[in-house]
Coordinates of C-alpha atoms in Angstrom, one line a residue:
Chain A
X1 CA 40.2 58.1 -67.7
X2 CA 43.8 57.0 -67.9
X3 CA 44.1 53.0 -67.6
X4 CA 46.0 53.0 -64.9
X5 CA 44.5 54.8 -62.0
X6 CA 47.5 55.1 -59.8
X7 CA 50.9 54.4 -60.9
X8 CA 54.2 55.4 -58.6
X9 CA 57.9 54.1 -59.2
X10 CA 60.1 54.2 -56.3
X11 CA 58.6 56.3 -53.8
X12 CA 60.3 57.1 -51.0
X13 CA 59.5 58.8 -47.7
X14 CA 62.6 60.1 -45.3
X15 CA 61.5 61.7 -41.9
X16 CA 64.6 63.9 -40.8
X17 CA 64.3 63.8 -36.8
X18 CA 66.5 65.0 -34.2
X19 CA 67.8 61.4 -33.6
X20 CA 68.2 60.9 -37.6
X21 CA 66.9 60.1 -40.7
X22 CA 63.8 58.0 -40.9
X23 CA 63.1 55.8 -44.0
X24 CA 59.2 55.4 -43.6
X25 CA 58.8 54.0 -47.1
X26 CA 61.4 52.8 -49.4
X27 CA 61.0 52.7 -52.9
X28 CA 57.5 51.3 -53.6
X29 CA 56.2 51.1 -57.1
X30 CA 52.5 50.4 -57.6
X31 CA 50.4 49.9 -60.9
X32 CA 46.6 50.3 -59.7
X33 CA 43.9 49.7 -63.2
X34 CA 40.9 52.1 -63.5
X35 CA 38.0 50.3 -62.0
X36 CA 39.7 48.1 -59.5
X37 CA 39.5 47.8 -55.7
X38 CA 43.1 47.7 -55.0
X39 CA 44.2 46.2 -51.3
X40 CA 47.2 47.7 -49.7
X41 CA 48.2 45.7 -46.6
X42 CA 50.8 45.4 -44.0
X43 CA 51.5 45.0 -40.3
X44 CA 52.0 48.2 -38.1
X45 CA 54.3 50.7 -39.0
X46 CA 55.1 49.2 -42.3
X47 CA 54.2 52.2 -44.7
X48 CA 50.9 51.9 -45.9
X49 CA 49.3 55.2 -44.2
X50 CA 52.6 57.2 -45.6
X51 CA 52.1 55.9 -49.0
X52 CA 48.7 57.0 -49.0
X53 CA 49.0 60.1 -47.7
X54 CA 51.7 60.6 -50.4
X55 CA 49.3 59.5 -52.8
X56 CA 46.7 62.2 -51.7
X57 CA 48.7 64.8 -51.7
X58 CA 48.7 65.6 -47.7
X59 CA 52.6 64.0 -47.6
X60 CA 55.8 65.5 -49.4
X61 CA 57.4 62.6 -51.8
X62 CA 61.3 62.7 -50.5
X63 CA 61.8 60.7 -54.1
X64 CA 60.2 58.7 -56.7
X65 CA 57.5 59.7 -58.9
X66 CA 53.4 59.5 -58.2
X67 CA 50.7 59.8 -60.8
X68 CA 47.0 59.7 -59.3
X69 CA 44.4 59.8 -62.7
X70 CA 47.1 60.2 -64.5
X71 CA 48.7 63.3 -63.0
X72 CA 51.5 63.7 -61.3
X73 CA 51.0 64.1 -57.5
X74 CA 54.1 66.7 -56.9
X75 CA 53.8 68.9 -59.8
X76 CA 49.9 69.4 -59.9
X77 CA 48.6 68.3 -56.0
X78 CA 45.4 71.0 -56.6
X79 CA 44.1 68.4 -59.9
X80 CA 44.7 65.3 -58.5
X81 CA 42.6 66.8 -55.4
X82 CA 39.7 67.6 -57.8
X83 CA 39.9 63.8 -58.8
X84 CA 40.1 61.6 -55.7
X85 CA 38.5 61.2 -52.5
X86 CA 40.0 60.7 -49.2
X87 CA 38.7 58.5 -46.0
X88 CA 41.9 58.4 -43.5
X89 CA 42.4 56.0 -40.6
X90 CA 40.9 58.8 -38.4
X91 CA 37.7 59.9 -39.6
X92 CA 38.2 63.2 -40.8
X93 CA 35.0 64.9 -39.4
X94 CA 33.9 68.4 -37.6
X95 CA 32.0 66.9 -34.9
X96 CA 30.4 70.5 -34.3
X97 CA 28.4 70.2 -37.5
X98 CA 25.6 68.4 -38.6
X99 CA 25.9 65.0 -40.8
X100 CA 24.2 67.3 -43.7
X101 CA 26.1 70.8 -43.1
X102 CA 29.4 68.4 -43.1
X103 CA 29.0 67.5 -46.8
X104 CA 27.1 70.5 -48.4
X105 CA 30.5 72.0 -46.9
X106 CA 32.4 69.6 -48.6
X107 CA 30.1 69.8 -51.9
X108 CA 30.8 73.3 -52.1
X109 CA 34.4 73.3 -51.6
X110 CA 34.6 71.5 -54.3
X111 CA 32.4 73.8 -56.3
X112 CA 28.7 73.2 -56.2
X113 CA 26.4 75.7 -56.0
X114 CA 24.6 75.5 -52.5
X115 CA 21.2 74.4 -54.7
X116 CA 23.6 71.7 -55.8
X117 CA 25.5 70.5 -53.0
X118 CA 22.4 70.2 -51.1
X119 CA 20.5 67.8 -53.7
X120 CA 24.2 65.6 -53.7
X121 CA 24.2 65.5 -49.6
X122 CA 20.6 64.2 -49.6
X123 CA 22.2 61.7 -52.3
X124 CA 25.1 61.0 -50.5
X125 CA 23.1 60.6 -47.0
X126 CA 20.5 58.2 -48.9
X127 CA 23.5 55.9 -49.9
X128 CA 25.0 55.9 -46.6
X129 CA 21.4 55.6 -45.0
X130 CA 22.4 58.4 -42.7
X131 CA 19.0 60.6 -43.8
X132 CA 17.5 60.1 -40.1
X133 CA 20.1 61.6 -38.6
X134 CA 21.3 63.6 -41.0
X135 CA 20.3 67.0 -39.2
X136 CA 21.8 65.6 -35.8
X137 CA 25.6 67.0 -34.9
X138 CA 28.5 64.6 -35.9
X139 CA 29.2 64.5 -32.0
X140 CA 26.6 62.4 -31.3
X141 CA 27.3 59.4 -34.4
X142 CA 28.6 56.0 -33.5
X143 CA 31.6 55.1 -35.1
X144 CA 30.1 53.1 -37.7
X145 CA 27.9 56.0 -38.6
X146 CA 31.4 58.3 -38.5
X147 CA 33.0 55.8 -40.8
X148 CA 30.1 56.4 -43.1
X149 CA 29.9 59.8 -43.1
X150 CA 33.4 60.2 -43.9
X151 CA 33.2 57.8 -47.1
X152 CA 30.0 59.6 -48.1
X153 CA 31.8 63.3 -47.5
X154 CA 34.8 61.6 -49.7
X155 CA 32.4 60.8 -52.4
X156 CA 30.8 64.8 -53.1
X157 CA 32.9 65.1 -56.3
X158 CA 32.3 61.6 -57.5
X159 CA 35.9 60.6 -57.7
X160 CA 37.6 58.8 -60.1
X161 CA 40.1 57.4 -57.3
X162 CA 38.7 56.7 -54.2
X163 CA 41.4 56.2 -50.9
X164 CA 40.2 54.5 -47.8
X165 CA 42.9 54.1 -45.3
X166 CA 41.7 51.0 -42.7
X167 CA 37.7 52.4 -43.1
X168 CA 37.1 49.7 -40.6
X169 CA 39.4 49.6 -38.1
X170 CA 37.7 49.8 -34.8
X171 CA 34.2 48.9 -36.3
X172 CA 32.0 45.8 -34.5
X173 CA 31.4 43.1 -37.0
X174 CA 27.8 44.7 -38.4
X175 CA 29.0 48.0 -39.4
X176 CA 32.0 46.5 -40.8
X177 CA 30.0 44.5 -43.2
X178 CA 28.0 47.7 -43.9
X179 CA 31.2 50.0 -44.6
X180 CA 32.0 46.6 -47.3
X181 CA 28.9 47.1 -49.0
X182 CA 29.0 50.6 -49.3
X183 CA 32.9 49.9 -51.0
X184 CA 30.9 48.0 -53.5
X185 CA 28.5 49.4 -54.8
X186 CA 31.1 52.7 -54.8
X187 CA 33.6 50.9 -57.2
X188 CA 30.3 49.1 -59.1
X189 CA 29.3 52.8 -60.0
X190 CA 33.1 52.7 -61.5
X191 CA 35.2 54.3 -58.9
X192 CA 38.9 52.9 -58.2
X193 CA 39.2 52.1 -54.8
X194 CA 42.4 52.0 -52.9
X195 CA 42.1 50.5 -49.6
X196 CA 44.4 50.3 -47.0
X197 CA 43.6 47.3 -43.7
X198 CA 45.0 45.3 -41.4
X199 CA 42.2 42.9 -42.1
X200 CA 43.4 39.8 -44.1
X201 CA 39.4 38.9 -44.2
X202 CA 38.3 42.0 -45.6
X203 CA 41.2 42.5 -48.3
X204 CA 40.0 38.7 -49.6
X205 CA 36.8 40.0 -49.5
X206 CA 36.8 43.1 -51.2
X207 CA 40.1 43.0 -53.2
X208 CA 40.3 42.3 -57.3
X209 CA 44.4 42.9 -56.3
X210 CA 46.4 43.9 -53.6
X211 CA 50.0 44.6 -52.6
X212 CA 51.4 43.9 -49.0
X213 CA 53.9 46.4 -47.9
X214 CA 56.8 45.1 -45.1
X215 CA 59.6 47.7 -43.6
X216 CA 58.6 50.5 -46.6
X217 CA 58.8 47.7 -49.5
X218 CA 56.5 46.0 -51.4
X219 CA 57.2 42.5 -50.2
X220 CA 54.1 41.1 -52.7
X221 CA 51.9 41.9 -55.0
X222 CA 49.3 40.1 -57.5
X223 CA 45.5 38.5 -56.9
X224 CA 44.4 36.9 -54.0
X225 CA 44.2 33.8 -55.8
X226 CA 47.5 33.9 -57.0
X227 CA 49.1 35.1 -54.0
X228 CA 47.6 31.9 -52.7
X229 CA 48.7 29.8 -55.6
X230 CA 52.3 30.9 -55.4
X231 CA 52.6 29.9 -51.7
X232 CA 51.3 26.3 -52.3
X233 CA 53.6 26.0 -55.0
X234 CA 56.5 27.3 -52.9
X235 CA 55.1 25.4 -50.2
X236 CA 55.0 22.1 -52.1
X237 CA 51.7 21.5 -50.3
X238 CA 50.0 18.2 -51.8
X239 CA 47.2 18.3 -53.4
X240 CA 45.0 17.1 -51.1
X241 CA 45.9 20.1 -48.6
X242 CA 43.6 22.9 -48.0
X243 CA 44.8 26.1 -49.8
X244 CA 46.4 28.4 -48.0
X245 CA 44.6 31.2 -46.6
X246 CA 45.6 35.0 -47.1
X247 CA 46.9 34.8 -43.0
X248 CA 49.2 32.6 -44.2
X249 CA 50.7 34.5 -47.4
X250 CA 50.9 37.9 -45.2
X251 CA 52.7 35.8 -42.4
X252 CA 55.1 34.4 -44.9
X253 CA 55.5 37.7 -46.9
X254 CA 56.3 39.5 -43.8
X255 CA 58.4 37.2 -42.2
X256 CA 56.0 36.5 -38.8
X257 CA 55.6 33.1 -38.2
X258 CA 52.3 31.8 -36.3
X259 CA 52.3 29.4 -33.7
X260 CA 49.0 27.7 -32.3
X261 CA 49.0 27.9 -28.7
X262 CA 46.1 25.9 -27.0
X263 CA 43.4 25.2 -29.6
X264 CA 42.5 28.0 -31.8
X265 CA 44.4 30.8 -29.6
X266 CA 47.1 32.4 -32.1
X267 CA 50.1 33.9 -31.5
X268 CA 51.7 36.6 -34.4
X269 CA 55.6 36.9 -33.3
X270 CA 57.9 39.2 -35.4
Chain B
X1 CA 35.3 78.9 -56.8
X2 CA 37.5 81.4 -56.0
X3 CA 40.0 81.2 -53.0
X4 CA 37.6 84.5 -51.4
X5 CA 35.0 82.5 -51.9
X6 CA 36.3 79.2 -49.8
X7 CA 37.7 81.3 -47.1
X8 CA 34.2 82.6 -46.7
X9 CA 32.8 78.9 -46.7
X10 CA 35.5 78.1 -43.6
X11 CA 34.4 81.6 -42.2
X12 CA 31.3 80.7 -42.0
X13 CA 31.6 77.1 -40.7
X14 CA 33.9 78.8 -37.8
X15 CA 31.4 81.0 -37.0
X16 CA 28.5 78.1 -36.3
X17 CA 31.9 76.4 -34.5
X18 CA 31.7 79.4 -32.1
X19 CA 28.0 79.7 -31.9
X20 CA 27.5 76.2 -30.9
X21 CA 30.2 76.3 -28.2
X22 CA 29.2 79.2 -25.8
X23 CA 31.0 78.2 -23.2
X24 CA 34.5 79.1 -24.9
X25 CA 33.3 82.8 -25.4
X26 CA 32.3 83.5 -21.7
X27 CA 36.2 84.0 -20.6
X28 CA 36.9 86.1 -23.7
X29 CA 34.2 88.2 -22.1
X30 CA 34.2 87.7 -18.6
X31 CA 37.8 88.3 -17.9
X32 CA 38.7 91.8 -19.9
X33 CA 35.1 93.1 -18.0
X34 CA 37.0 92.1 -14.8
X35 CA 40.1 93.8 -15.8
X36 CA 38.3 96.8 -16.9
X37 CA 36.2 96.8 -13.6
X38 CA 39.0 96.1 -11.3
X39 CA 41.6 98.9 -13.2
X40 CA 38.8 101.4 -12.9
X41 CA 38.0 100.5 -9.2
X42 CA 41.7 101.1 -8.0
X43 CA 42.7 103.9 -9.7
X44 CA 39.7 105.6 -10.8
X45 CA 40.0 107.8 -7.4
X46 CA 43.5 108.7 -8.4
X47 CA 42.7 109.7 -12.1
X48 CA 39.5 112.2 -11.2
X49 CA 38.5 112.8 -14.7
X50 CA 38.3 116.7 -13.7
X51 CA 41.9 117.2 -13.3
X52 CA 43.1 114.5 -15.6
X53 CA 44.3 116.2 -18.8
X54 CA 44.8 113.0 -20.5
X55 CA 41.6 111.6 -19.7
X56 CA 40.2 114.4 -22.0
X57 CA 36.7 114.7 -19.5
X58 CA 36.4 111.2 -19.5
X59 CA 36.6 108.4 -16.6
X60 CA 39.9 106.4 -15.9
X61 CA 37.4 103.7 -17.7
X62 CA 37.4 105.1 -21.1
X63 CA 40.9 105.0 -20.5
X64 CA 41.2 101.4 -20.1
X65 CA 38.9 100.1 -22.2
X66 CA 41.5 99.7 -24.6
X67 CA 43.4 96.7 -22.7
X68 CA 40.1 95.5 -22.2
X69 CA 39.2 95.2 -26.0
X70 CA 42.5 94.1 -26.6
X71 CA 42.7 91.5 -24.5
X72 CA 39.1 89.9 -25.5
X73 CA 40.7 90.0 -29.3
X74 CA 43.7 88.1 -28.3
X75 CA 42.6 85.2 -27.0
X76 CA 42.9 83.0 -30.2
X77 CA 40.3 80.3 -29.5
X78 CA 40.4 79.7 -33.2
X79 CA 43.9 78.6 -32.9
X80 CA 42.5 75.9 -30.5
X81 CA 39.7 75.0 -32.7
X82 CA 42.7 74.6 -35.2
X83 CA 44.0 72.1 -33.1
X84 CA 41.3 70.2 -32.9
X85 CA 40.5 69.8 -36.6
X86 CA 44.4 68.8 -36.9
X87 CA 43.7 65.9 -33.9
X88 CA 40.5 64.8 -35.3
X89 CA 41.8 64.5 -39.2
X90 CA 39.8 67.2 -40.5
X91 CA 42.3 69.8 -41.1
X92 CA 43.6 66.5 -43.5
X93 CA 40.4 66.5 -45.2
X94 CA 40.3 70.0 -46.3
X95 CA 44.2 69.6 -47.2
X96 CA 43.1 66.7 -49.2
X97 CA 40.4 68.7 -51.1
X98 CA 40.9 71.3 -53.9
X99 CA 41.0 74.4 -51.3
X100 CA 43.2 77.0 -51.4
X101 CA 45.8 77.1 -48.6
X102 CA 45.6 81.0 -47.7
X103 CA 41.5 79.9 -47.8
X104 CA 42.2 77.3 -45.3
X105 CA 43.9 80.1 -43.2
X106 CA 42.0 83.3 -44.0
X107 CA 38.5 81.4 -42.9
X108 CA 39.3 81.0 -39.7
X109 CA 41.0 84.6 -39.7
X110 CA 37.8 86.1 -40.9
X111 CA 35.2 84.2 -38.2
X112 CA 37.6 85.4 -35.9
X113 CA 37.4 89.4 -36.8
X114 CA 34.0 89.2 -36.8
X115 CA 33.5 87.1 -33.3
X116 CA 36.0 90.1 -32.1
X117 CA 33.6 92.6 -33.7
X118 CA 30.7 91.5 -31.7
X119 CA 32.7 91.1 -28.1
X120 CA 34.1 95.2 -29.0
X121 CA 30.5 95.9 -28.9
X122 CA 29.9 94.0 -26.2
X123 CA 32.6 95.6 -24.3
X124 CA 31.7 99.1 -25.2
X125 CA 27.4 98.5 -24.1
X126 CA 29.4 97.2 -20.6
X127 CA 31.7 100.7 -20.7
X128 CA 28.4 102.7 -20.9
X129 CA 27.8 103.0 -17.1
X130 CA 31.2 103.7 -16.0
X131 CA 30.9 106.8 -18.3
X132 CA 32.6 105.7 -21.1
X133 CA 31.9 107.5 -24.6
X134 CA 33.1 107.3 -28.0
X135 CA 34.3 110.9 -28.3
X136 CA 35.3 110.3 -32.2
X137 CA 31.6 109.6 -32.6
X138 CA 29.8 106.7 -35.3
X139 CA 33.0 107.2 -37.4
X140 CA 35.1 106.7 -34.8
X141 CA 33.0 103.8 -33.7
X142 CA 33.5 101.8 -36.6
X143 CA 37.2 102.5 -37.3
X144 CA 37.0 101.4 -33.2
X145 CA 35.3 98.1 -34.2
X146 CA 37.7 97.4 -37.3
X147 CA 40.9 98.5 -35.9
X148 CA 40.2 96.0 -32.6
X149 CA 38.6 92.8 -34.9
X150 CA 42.7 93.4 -37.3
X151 CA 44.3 92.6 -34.1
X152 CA 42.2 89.8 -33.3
X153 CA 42.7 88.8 -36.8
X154 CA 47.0 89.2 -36.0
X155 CA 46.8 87.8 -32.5
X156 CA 44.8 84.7 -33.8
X157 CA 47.1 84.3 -37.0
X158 CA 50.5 84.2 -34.5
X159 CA 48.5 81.2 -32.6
X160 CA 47.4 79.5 -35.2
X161 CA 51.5 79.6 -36.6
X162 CA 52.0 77.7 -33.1
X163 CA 49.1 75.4 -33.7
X164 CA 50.0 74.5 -37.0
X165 CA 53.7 74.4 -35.9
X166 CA 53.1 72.1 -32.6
X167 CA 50.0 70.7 -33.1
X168 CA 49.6 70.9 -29.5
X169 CA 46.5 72.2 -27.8
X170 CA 49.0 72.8 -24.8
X171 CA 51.4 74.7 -26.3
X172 CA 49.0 76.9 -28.3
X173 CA 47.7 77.9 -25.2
X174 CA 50.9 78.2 -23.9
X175 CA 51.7 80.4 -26.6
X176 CA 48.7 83.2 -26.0
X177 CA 50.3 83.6 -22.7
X178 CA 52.3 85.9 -24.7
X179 CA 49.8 88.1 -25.1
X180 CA 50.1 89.1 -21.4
X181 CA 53.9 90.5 -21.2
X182 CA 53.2 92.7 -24.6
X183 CA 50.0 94.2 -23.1
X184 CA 51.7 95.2 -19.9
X185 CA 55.1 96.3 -21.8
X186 CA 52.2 99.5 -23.0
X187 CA 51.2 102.6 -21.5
X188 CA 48.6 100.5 -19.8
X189 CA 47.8 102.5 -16.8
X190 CA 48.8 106.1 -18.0
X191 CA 50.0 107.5 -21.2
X192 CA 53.8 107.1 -22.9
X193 CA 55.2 110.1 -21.6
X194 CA 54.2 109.5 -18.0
X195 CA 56.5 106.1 -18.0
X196 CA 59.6 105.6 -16.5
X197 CA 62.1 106.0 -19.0
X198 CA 63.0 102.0 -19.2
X199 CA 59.4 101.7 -19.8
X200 CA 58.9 104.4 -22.1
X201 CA 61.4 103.0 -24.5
X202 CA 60.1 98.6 -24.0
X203 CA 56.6 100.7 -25.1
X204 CA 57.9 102.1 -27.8
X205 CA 59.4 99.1 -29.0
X206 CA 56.1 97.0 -28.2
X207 CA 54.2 97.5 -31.7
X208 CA 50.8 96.5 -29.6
X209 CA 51.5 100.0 -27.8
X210 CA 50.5 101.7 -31.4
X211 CA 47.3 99.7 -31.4
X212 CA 46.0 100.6 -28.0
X213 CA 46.7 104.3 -28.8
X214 CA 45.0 104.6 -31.7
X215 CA 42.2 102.3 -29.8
X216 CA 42.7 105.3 -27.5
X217 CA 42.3 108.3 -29.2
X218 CA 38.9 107.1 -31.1
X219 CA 37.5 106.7 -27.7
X220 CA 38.6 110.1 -25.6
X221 CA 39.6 112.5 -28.9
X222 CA 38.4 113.2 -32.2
X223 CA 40.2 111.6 -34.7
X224 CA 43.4 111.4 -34.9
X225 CA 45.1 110.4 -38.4
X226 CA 48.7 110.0 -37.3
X227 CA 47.8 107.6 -34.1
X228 CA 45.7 106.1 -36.3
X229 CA 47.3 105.6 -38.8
X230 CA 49.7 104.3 -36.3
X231 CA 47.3 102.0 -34.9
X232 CA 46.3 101.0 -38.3
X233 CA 50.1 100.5 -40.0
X234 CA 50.7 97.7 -37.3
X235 CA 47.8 95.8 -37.9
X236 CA 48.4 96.1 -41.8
X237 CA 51.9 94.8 -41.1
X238 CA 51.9 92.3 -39.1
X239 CA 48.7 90.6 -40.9
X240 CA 50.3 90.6 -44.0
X241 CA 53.5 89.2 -42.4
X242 CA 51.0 86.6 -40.2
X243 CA 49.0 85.7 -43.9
X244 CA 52.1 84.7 -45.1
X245 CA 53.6 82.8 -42.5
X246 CA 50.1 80.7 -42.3
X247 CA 49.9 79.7 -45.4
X248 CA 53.6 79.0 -45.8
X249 CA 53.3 77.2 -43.3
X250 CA 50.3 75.1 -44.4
X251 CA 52.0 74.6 -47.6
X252 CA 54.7 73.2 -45.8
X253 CA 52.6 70.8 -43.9
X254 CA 53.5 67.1 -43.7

């Protein structure tokens, strides 16, 4: 595998409309390692979902250059499809089929044999401890069990990069935390994950590094740790201070500010 | 795997689609029966099938069984499923995995000839008692089964292009409606050469007016190799021209 896992130098995304030209994302360069979980955050609208879908293939790159395993996104999209697995915002699911006829669809499109595919769903459903309902239609899933369906479907080729754009968004706290396990032990088994959220929480959580994306720019990029670092040293904080959280480096990166309004009630203006 | 091989994957994943949602198939039987019924019941007295040459000893049915089958073929529910898939994010997981884009479109394509397959037969057991026959006999039959399940394969490729263009369960519907002017711009009621002349040229113009005459002519005559090969040179042409449009248009998809 190539040391770098993802790797893109000024990507840009233009959406020609009827009242003009768009710029969704506007130069972003990236350097993701092999083996990392990679965090990709940002408020609404700020570009993260077009980057990724860039990344996977399922956007057109207006400019710039994307390499996904070490090959490059535009000139070979069928190879870097072979090598990563995709979770969108929206789980991608056929709520007609069963959990189990979902991925021994997927297996095979990728190229197991049915004997094969059918042994990696039962895997797959294990991990995801989706077996009991594995023969129930898709229809009938919560959205937790959707969200893990659709990681497990993403995962029938064993990827080298794995993409997970806001996996939790809409979850309850439980199947959040469940959906954050499942990210771990996927990258302990050596997958690169590249996750997208809107959760500051779950990017400190799960994140070895992570970028935060503003108006189509990278606006940051570096550790947790050191994203915290930098703003107490900008800050001037004194060393008594409590460090500041990962709230407060988006906030600043972005350029919202937060007020506290009555107690713990907090307010994000733009 | 092979991009035959996928498409027959999709196919086949379509087809449980359609299995498992009954309700969407009763219209695509339910209302060409009631056109056949209805068509037959008002001018059946005026078409005796003893002094109708181009009824060819058959009832007015046989004659308009046809419309029937074509109109069960061209309701494009796949098109809708289409939609769906696009809505719900799937149609972005199969984009996102190593499948081959005329796959992506010939699956559905396929699951939709044979669902058109088994309504033809269908239509034909319901024909039976008006005094419908197959006059071109088991050949006939067959030709009768593929010829009908090509056009659903056209009509269903043209929606999909709208539901892949739009993305709109609305307008893809919106867009079968087109089925209806072409169907009725053919020698519907009574042959070519019986039409006014305005008529007579918008059905010669209307390339689904080659389709029903070769459906035609398997059903009252023998066989016929220049209707049907008629019949058969439209749907050749305007799948191709559909294939490529869908999976030009997939390719294009952002």
């Amino acid at each position: 595998m190539n040391a770098l896992a993802i790797e893109a130098e000024g990507l840009v995304k233009q959406y020609r409309g009827r009242s003009g030209t768009v710029d969704a994302v506007r130069g972003v360069d990236l350097n993701v390692s092999a083996g990392e979980v990679f965090g990709f955050l940002g408020p609404n609208g700020a570009g993260k979902s077009t980057t990724v879908r860039m990344l996977t293939t399922l956007l057109s790159i207006t400019s710039g250059t994307a390499r996904v395993a070490g090959i490059d996104v535009a000139a070979d999209p069928d190879a870097v499809r072979r090598r990563i697995g995709v979770a969108l915002q929206e789980a991608g699911l056929d709520h007609r089929q069963t959990g189990r006829e979902l991925i021994v669809l997927q297996a095979r499109l990728f190229g197991s044999s049915a004997a094969e595919a059918s042994a990696r769903a039962q895997e797959l459903l294990e991990l995801v401890e989706l077996t009991e309902d594995a023969d129930r239609r898709v229809k009938g899933y919560s959205g937790g069990m959707k969200r893990r369906l659709d990681l497990a479907s993403a995962l029938v080729h064993r990827p080298e990069v794995l993409f997970l754009d806001e996996p939790t968004t809409g979850l309850d706290p439980a199947s959040r935390l469940s959906v954050w396990d499942e990210v771990r032990r996927i990258n302990q088994r050596g997958t690169t994950v590249f996750l997208t959220t809107q959760y500051l929480e779950e990017a400190d959580q799960l994140c070895d590094r992570l970028a935060i994306i503003d108006g189509g720019r990278i606006v940051r990029a570096g550790t947790p740790s050191s994203l915290k670092k930098e703003l107490r040293e900008r800050l001037r904080l004194p060393g008594d201070a409590p460090d500041p959280t990962l709230d407060e480096v988006f906030l600043d990166a972005t350029g919202r500010t937060r007020e506290r309004v009555a107690g713990d009630v907090q307010e994000v203006t733009a | 795997m092979t991009a035959l091989q996928q498409a027959d994957l999709l196919g086949r994943r379509a087809v449980r689609e359609s299995l498992r949602t009954p309700e969407a198939l009763a219209p695509t039987l339910f209302i060409p029966v009631f056109f056949l019924v209805v068509n037959f019941g008002q001018a059946g007295e005026i078409f005796p099938s003893d002094s109708t040459p181009f009824l060819y000893g058959q009832t007015y049915a046989a004659f308009q069984l046809p419309s029937s089958l074509l109109l069960a073929a061209s309701f494009g529910s796949a098109a809708l499923y289409l939609v769906e898939d696009i809505e719900g994010g799937y149609f972005d997981k199969l984009r996102a995995a190593p499948v081959s884009r005329g796959a992506l479109v010939l699956g559905r394509l396929l699951a939709e000839g044979l669902k058109t397959a088994v309504l033809t037969v269908a239509l034909i057991i319901i024909a039976l008692p008006f005094g419908v026959t197959i006059a071109s006999g088991p050949a006939g039959f067959v030709l009768l089964l593929v010829l009908t399940s090509l056009w659903g394969i056209v009509f269903t490729g043209f929606m999909q292009l709208i539901a892949l263009k739009t993305r709109s369960a609305a307008a893809t519907n919106s867009g079968g409606l087109v089925f209806f002017p072409l169907l009725f711009l053919t020698p519907n009621f009574v042959p070519r050469d019986l039409l006014t002349r305005p008529m007579e040229i918008a059905a010669t113009l209307n390339p689904v007016t080659y389709v029903m005459e070769a459906l035609r002519s398997l059903i009252l005559q023998d066989l016929q190799w220049d209707v049907l090969g008629r019949g058969f040179g439209v749907v050749a042409a305007f799948g191709a021209l559909m294939l490529f449009l869908n999976v030009r248009m997939v390719r294009r998809y952002d």
